[in-house]
Amino acid sequence: MLIRTQPGWRLPESVATSEAIFFDRRSFLAGAAGLVMLGAGRTARAQEAAAGLYPAPRNERFVLDRSVTPEEINTAYNNFYEFGSHKRVAAGAEALVSDPWIIKVDGLVERPFEIGLDELLKTMPLEERLYRHRCVEAWAMAVPWTGFAFSAFVKRARPLGSAKYVVMQTFHDPKIAPGQRQTWYPWPYTEGLTIAEATNELAFLVTGAYGKPLPKVMGAPLRLAVPWKYGFKSIKSINRISFSETRPTSFWEALQPSEYGFWANVNPAVPHPRWSQAAEEMIGTGEMFPTQIYNGYGAFVAGLYSGLVGEKLFL
């Protein structure tokens, strides 16, 4: 296998981002006229809420060693198991009602609360960050996320001193999400980070991509981006964030603990039980890059794991 690396760490100024939209909404808009009007009302409210938020200013601290993956490729090749175990789930994901969206905050906090995403965005400074995204399946993308630092949300939530972990869950609605009718999966999708990981400057709560509100297939309206970890840690469509003293069992860890662990940090020297992690293929171009430990973000996060003897940090 020929592995090529691109020199330098600066994103080319001439990166072209396609605005093509291919989502097929017809099957979800068919039905009673009242439902059509309701959908139109939600769309109008979402557009109004997004006015002035996108595109957000770019944080130049985060740069890439490769071109941004075009939007139409990203949205056409995506894991979203709630809507199917294949990658072509964009049309199905349009059934998700993402407006309004309420996030429940509970567990070890001073005062549990619920907050609408629109209200939350009024208090969080949005920015764009260019991050590499590395899937455990050994493919990769480069994405211009828009969102806010997870640390800002943790500060807003006011966790107690006894809280050691942040636990996130997505929606659970088998009526619109066919994947959730598969009872062998441990629904709802659950993920977790330590408080230290969640408050690291890289941890990012995402509300948009490509200078616009987040498409449903990418995890609208609120998802996680932790670029030093394998992609399954970046939970989509978050509607509950809890603070806990005990470490949660995450979705894939519960399903197959011999292959997927809690930490899931990227490491080329630690293979998946069924394939190598030494290299990654960029979706859309087929370019091959050598995998970097912590996906190239070791300077930001390696210190989080010092002293954790006996932990399987890279599974």
Steps between C-alpha positions, in 0.01 A plus 500: 500500500641839402462754778545866409522792733441862411757752623405779734213562735313788341170459322515628139307822450345365182306214657168480318198394703204383297154618601319213327198376688374154424269416788173351387230654719197393300430180684494689828287789379233275356186483707251737651512868412522583869825306533642683202416832659653388829820400324511831318455684829785309661725571202421870517575510873827316448604742227408796716695362796805438279499853357823671588660190653647345186759515369682546830851644526773242455735414784840503329658296777377185331644427155511200269756302304245415228209652312153525650273213395227642270159529663320280249746217569473536876122496504483204259735276700414498866448267794170565679387164636169636618404515132681191372825306514606614152652834400219628275270626772452865398143463373392299802656746744272774368222345711671632812312798646784727610298816568414554776781318680523476877815393688450350845785561747497290816701278732764652726427866432399780734158518340367277217342691213374477145593749231399547138782506248397844373524640853834330559648647182419851622750450782778310321758667274505304173816444302615284210772242547669286236539150642613165369242225554632145527261203489590174672432338160827661378348773285525871562356841412589861572207711617432871565289472816315790659420491869633590843747362751358220712672666797262796466203265529651323802541838668136581423386164643679560835594138584571399858853424611413130518427484125773316310330421169272664246242259356322585174197338343320546173126486426303175512209483257462170311200641312726723291834324546483147355838404641360540849253219427796262503480382859849349513646852509522669844285805421508788556849571370711592802850642520719643772811703574689576815451854631863566405436389141177698472673817619806456280517778243454257209164361619235671290121499500394538139193679363609564143732402216609655171390842621137394559285327761589132536328264252291230663712218361804652673331497840280808514436703690770432762787252486844447644838531328803354680754474217767308691263207542341260254183636345250282688577707812360811329136433586231653278169674581566546871192570712624408848825584681551355847782526752600186688747369753514161327629427153221426251493207261488647151293366209768305315671394820174339614452335160852363446743578786782291348514738203381838628598654832417809699812700410528435123801726445657473154829309484656352184690241704188348657299312237132429511459123558396461137708759311802726519480863615838594351355698209179682407321568173350841432143458384443667167860507380633158596821661628682295761656659806695337782292498817638724775474427870208694648419576134775762505364687802741362760632844591150588622394178673785259582527641851145393576610137515822509698490266794205292378683171543308193387240691298444396138533854370508412129228237459 
